[in-house]
PDB file of C-alpha atoms in Angstrom:
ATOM      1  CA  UNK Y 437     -27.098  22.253  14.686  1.00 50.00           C
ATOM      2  CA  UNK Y 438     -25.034  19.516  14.149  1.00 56.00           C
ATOM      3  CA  UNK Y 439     -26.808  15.840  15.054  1.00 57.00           C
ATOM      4  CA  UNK Y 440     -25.273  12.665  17.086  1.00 52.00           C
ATOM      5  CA  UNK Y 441     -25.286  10.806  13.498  1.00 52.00           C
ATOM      6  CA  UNK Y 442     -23.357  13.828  11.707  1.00 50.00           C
ATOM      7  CA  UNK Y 443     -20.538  13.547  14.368  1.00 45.00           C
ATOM      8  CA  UNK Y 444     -20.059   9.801  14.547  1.00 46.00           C
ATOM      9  CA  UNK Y 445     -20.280   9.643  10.754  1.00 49.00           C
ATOM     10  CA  UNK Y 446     -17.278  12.437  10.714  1.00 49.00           C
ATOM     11  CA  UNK Y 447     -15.426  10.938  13.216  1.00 46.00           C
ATOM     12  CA  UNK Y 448     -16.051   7.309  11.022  1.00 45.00           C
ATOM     13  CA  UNK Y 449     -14.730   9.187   7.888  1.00 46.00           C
ATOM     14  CA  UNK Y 450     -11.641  10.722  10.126  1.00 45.00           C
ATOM     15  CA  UNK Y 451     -10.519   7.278  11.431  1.00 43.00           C
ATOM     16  CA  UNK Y 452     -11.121   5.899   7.972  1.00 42.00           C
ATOM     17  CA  UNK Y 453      -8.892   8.287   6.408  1.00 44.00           C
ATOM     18  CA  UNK Y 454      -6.200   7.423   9.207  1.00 45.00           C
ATOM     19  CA  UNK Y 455      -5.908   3.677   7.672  1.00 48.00           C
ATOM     20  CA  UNK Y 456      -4.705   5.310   4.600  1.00 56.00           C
ATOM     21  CA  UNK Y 457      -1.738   2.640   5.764  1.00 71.00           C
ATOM     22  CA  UNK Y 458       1.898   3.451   4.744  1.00 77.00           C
ATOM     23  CA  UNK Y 459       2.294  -0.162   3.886  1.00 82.00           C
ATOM     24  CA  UNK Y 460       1.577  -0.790   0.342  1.00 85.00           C
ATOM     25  CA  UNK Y 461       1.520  -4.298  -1.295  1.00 88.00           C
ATOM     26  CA  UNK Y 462       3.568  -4.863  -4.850  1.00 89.00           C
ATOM     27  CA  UNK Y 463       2.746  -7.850  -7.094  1.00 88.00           C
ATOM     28  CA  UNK Y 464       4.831  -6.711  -9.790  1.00 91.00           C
ATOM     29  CA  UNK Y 465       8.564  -7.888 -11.092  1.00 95.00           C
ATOM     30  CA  UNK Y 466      11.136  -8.878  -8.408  1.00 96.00           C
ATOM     31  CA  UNK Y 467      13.314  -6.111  -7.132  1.00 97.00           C
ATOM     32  CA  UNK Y 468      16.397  -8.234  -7.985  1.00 98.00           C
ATOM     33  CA  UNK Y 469      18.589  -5.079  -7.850  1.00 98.00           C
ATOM     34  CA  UNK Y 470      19.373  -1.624  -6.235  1.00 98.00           C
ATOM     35  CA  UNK Y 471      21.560   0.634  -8.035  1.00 98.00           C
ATOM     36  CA  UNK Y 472      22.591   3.934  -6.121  1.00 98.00           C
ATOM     37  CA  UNK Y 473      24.447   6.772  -8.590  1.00 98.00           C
ATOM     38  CA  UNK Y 474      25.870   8.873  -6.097  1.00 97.00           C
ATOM     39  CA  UNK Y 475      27.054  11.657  -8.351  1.00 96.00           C
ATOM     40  CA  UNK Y 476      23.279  11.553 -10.488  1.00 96.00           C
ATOM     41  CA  UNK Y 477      21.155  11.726  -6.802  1.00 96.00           C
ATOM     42  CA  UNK Y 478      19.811   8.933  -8.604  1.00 98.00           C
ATOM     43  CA  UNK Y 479      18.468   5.721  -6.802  1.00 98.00           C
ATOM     44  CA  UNK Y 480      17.157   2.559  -9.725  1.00 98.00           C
ATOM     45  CA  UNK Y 481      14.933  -0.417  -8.475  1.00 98.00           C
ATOM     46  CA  UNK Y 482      15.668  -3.113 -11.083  1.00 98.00           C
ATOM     47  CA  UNK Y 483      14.535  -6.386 -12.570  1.00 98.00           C
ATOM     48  CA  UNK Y 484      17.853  -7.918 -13.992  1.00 97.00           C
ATOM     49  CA  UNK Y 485      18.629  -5.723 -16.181  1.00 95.00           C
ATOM     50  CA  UNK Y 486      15.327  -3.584 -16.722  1.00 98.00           C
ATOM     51  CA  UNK Y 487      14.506  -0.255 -14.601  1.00 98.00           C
ATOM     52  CA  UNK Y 488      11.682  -0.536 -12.551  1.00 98.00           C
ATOM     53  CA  UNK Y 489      11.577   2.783 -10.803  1.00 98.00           C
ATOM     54  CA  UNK Y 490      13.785   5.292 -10.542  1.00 98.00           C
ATOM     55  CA  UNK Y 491      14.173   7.746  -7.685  1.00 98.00           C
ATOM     56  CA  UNK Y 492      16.194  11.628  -7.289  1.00 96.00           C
ATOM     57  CA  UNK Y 493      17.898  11.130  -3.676  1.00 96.00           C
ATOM     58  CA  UNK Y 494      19.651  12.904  -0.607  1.00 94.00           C
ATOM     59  CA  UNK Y 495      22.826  11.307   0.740  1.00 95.00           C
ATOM     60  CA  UNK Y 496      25.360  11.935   3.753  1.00 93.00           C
ATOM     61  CA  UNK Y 497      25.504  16.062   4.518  1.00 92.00           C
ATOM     62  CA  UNK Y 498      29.506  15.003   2.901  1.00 91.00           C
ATOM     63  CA  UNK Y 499      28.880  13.375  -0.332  1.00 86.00           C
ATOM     64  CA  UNK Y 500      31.807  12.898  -2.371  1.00 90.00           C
ATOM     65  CA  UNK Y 501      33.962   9.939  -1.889  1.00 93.00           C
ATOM     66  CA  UNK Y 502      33.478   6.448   0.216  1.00 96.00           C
ATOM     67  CA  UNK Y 503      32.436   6.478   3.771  1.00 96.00           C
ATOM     68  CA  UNK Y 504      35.629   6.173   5.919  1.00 96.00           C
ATOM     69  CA  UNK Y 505      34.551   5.988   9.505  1.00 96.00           C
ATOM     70  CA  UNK Y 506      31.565   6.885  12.067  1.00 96.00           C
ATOM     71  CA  UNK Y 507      30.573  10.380  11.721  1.00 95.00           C
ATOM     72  CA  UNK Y 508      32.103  11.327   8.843  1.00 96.00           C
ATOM     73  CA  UNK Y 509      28.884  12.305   7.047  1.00 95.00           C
ATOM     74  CA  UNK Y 510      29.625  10.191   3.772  1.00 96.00           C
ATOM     75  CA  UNK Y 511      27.050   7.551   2.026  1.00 97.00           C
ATOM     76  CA  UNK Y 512      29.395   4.398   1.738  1.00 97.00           C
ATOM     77  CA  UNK Y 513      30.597   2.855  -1.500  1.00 97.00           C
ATOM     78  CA  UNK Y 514      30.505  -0.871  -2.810  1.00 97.00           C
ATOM     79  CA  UNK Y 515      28.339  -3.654  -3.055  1.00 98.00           C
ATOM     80  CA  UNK Y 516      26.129  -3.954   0.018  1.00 98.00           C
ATOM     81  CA  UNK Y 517      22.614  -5.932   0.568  1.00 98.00           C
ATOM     82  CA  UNK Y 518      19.560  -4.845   1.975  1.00 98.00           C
ATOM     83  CA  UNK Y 519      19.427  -6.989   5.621  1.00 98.00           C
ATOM     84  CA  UNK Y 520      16.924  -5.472   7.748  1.00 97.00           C
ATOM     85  CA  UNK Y 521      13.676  -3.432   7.251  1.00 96.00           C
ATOM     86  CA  UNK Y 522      12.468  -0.984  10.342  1.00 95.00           C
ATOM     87  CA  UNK Y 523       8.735  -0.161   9.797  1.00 93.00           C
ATOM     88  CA  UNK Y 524       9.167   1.698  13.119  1.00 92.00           C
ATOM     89  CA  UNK Y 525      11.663   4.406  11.388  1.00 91.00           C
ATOM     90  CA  UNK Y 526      12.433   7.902  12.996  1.00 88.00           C
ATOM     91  CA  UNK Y 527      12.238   8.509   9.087  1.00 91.00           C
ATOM     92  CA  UNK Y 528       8.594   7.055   8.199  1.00 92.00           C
ATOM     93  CA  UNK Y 529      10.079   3.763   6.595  1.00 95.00           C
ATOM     94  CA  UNK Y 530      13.606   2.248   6.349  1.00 96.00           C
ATOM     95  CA  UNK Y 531      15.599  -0.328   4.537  1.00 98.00           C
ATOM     96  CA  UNK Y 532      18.831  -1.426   6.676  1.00 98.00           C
ATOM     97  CA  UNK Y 533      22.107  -1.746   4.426  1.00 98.00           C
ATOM     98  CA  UNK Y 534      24.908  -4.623   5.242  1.00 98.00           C
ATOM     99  CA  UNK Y 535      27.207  -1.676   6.089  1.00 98.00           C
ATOM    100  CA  UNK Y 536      29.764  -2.110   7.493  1.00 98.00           C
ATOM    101  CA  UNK Y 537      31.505  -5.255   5.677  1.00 97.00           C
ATOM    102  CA  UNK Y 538      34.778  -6.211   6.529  1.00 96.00           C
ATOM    103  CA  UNK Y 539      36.787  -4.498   4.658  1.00 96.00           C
ATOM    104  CA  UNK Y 540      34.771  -0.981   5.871  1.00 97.00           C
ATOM    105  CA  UNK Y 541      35.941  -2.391   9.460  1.00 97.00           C
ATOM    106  CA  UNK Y 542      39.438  -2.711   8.411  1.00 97.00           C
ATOM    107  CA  UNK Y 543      39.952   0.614   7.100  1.00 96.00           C
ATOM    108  CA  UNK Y 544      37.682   2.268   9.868  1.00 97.00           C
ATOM    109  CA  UNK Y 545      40.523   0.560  11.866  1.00 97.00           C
ATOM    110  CA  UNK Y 546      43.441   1.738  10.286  1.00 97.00           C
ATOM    111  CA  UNK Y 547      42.270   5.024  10.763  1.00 96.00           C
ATOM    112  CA  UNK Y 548      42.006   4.298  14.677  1.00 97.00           C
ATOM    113  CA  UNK Y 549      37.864   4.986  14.157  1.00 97.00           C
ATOM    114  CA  UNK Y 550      35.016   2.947  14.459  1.00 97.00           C
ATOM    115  CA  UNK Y 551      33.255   2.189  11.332  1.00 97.00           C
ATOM    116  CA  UNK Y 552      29.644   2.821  12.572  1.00 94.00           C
ATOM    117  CA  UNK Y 553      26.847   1.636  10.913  1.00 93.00           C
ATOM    118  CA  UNK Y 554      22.846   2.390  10.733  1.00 94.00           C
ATOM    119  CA  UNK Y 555      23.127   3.024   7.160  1.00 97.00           C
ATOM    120  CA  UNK Y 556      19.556   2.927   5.444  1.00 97.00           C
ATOM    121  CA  UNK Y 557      17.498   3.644   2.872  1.00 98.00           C
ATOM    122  CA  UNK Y 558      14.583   5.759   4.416  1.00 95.00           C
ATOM    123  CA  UNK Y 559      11.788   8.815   3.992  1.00 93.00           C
ATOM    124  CA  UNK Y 560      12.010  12.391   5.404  1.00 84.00           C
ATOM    125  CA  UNK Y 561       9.649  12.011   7.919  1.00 68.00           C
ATOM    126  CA  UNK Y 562       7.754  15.579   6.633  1.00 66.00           C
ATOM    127  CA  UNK Y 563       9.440  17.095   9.333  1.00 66.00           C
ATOM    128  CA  UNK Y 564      13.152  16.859   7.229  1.00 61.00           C
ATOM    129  CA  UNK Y 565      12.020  18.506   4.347  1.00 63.00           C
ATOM    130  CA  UNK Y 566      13.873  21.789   3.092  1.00 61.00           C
ATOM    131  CA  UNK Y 567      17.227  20.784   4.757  1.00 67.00           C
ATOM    132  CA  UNK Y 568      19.158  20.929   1.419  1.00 71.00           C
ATOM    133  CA  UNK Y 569      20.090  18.788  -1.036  1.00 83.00           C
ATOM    134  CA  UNK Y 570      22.351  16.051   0.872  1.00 91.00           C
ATOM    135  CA  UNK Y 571      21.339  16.066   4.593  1.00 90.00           C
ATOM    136  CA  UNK Y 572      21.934  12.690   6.190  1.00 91.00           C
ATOM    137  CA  UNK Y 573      24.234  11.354   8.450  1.00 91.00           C
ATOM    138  CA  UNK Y 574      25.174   8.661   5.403  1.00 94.00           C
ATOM    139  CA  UNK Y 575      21.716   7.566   4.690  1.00 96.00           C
ATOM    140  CA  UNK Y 576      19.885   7.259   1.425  1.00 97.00           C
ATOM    141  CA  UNK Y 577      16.321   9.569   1.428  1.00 95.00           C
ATOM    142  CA  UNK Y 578      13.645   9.849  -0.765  1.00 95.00           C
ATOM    143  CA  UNK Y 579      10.403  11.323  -0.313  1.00 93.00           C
ATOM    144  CA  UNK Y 580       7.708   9.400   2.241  1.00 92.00           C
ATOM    145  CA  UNK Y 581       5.778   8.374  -0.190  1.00 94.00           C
ATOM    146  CA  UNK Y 582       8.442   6.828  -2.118  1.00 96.00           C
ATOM    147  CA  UNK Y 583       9.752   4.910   0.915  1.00 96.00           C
ATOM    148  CA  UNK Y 584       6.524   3.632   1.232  1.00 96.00           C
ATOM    149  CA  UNK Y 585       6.357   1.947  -2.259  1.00 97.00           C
ATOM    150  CA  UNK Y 586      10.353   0.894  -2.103  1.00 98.00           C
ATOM    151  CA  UNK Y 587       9.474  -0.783   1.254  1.00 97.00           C
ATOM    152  CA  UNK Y 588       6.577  -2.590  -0.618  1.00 97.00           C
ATOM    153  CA  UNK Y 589       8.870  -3.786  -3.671  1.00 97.00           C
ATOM    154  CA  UNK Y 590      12.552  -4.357  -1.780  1.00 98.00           C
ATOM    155  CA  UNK Y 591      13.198  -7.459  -0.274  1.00 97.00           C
ATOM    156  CA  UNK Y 592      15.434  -8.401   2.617  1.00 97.00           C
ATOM    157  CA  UNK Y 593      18.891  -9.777   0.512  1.00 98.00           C
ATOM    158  CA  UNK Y 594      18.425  -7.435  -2.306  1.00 98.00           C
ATOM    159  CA  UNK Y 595      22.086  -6.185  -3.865  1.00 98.00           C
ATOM    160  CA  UNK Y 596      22.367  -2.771  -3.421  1.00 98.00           C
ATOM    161  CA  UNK Y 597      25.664  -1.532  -5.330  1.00 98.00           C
ATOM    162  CA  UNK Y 598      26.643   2.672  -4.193  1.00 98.00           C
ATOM    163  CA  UNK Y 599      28.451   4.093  -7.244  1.00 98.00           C
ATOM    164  CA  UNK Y 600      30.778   7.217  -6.832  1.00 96.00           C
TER     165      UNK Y 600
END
C-alpha cells in the first residue's frame, strides 16, 4: 500500500523533473556569427572565424534558390541578422531573422507579391518530426534540443549570412 509520504515525494520528483527548463545559460565564446549552407543542411555558430557548433538542418519544403515572395516555400538568401527571439514558439524555441530587407521587398514587388516574413530559426516541436528532410514554410529547424542551446548562445544582432 502506497503511503501519503510515497505520493507527495513522487509527485515532488514529477514536478522536479518538469523544471528540467528549456532555457539553458552559455558562458562560453560570443556567437559573433551564423553561417547557414543551404546546399550542406548545414547550420555553423561561430566565434570570428572559429566553429563553435555546427548543426544538420531542415529548410523551406522548396529549397533550392532565394526566397522570392510569401508562400513560396523557399529559405531566403543573403546577409540577414538575428532581431527577435520568441521563447513562446509554436516550434519549442525561435530566433527571428531581419527578413525581409529592402531589397526582398522590392523584388517581392516586382513580382506583384508580398514578401512575407516570419522567417526563424526554430525546433520541431516533437510533434514535426518524420516530415522529411526540408519541411518548413522557409524556416531554419534543428532538433529541440539544439534550439534550446542556440537560443542560449545567439544573441539578438547576430549576422546570419544564408548561402545557396
Amino acid at each position: 500500500m502506497i503511503d501519503r509520504r510515497s505520493v507527495l515525494a513522487g509527485a515532488a520528483c514529477c514536478a522536479l523533473a518538469g523544471c528540467g527548463s528549456r532555457f539553458k545559460s552559455y558562458d562560453g565564446p560570443e556567437v559573433t556569427r551564423i553561417l547557414v549552407q543551404k546546399d550542406g543542411r548545414r547550420m555553423h555558430l561561430l566565434h570570428h572565424d572559429q566553429v563553435l557548433k555546427t548543426y544538420r538542418i531542415a529548410l523551406g519544403y522548396a529549397p533550392l534558390g532565394d526566397k522570392r515572395h510569401e508562400g513560396d516555400g523557399r529559405t531566403p538568401e543573403g546577409r540577414y541578422y538575428i532581431d527577435r527571439r520568441n521563447p513562446n514558439s509554436e516550434f519549442h524555441l525561435s530566433l527571428g531573422i531581419s527578413y525581409p530587407n529592402r531589397a526582398d521587398i522590392a523584388e517581392a514587388a516586382a513580382l506583384g507579391k508580398p514578401a512575407g516574413g516570419d522567417i526563424f530559426i526554430h525546433g520541431r516541436a516533437g510533434r514535426h518530426r518524420g516530415k522529411g528532410r526540408d519541411w518548413t514554410a522557409g524556416c531554419i529547424a534543428v532538433k529541440d534540443r539544439e534550439i534550446e542551446d542556440i537560443y542560449a548562445m545567439v544573441r539578438e544582432g547576430t549576422v546570419i549570412d544564408i548561402l545557396p
